[in-house]
Amino acid sequence: MSRRKTERLLSLVVCLLSAGRFLTATQIRAAVPGYPDTFDAFKRMFERDKDELRELGIPLETGTNSSADDETGYRISRQAYMLPDIRLEPDEAAVLGLAAGVWRRAELAGAAAGALLKLRAAGIDAEEITQPGIEPRLQAAEAAFGPLWEAVRDRRPVEFAYRAAGRSSPQRRRLEPWGVVNRHGRWYVAGHDLDRAEVRVFRLGRIAGPVSFAGRPGTVTVPAGTDVREIVRDWDVHPPALRTAVLRVRRGAGHGLRLRATGCRPDPQDAAWDLAELPFSDVGWFADHVASFGADVIALEPADLREAVIGRLKGVLA
Amino acid sequence: MNTRAAVTAAGMTAAAAPRPGTATDRLQRLLALVPYVVSRNVVGLADTAAAFGVTERQLVDDLNMLWCVELRSPDPYCPIDLSYEGGEIVVSQAESIDRPLRLGVDEASALLIALRMLAEVPGIEERSALSRTIAKLEAAAGEAAAASAQVAVQVDDNAASGVLAQMKDALARGRRIHLSYYVPGRDEATERDVDPMRLLVVEGRTYLEGWCLRAESVRLFRLDRVLAISVLGVAASVPGDAQPLDLDQGLFRPSADDVLVLLELSARGRWVAEYYPCEQVDELGDGRLRVSLRTPDTRWVRRLALRLGEDGQVIAPSAVAAQVREDAAAALAQYE
């Protein structure tokens, strides 16, 4: 079955590419072997074949050769079909092989392999490289990546349930997605939130359930000059550290804090301890961090930090 | 009338092995096969089969199918002529499919996103080749390249300067290195000798994979956690049976020997399920979660529980839960 279909589709492509002009359905039926005898059955099969070719990215056009023709014809323009000439130096072909390996089993791995196949067919010798100096890769992405990439690609609005940090239940969000960004290994989508009428960033891992399209392709306009990387970076960035904490850190412990300390001196009261100064911005987050060191780190100043750490520790015992 | 079909129909039975993939998968391969041969003039059957990831038998079947294409109107003719005698493929007539099909949006994007990510990797030597390749690919892809600008992968460059250079030097010369390495889960600065295996960029960060002589196993070292590094005058000797880690499923690979920890989290503590690979995640209502995760070292669980305060509670093992309470009580005593 599938063999006959491959033969028929192949003949159809060759026929439409070599004709150099629009062919009517009747002419195609006469030229391409493998279609059923009755015209209705032919039409149905031909319709499906056209869809399949278009899905492969084959530019199947409809039109007429002259304004006098009243029957629609079909053709594949060679110019639109063929990959333009591309030649790569050996070092360029090498990085192409490296790039094709980045996706591994992640979302676009199949597309990368398909692209490599076409480029090899264009005469480029690109091997997937297994032992380069540095091996970069993308992890299998969050489930929402696939539909959001399609939405961004096709410029369609989307709808999904989103559980914001600390929220007890997910909320419905409608978004015109502008771009998808990976930062620290996590995927984010940035765009125009239709309900809040603002630019918003969402973490794909917090999308609960499926992402559905909420509009037709081409209905999203990304404002000129939009830099989605910058939007995500600004959203994720910690506010500037404007305050300074004084911490008592046990000698030989608190390495994670010592790395970020702006000053560190022995505690004049007790040789087993150091006094470290650290910049911070968010009391809540920093108190969590200090609490995680347990009895090895004590917050001395400011008072609100000290209280917050004590609160955390009491919470453990509650 | 269809003489070619008649000729190969007899030869077909031998090659009629079942093959995976749909009719359109195969069509894509056939459309790439002709230009692949044409652009190289002559190619070997074996090499071509390897390049397309098929057996020689499947390849011969593909070639036969191409050779059999016959259009019936206005006059019958065979647009493709080729031969594969003596194991060498030659296409003498290919009509209009002698060039590959254009790149689709997904195809162009997959490569362009990856190339732009590579260009950001700290210390990558192929930067010039990358920018030239990106430019050529953008030109060849045309409109299909546009959507790739809407996706970006950011790579961090936060390792202390010199760490990466010394690691590359050790890798190039096959030397053992000594690391002072910070382990945040235990808040420990550790000293260890490592035989480097490869550098990796995973989840946007650079890691060294190497044989750790202290742990006697293959370990990953995040470059921004290296406190100090020195290249030793000793040759690296990675044991022959040391296997590179399989990172396709993520950085963390639980082992059956690990301790299973059960935690209950408030809505504010849900981030734990995002940051750590949990074996199981159950919703308890009101945004609360019960999660289970495996760890080879319970010290980081104790630190995590202190960080979470009232937003997380260790349910099991009970010994760890008791330790967490002791840790908190000892810390509180310092404030009295």
Coordinates of C-alpha atoms in Angstrom, one line a residue, chain B residues 1 25 40 43 53 206 224 319:
Chain B
M1 CA 4.4 -0.2 -22.0
D25 CA 9.2 9.7 5.0
R40 CA 29.0 14.0 -5.9
V43 CA 29.1 7.5 -4.9
G53 CA 20.8 5.4 7.6
T206 CA 29.3 24.3 31.2
D224 CA 31.3 28.0 38.2
A319 CA 15.4 9.7 60.9

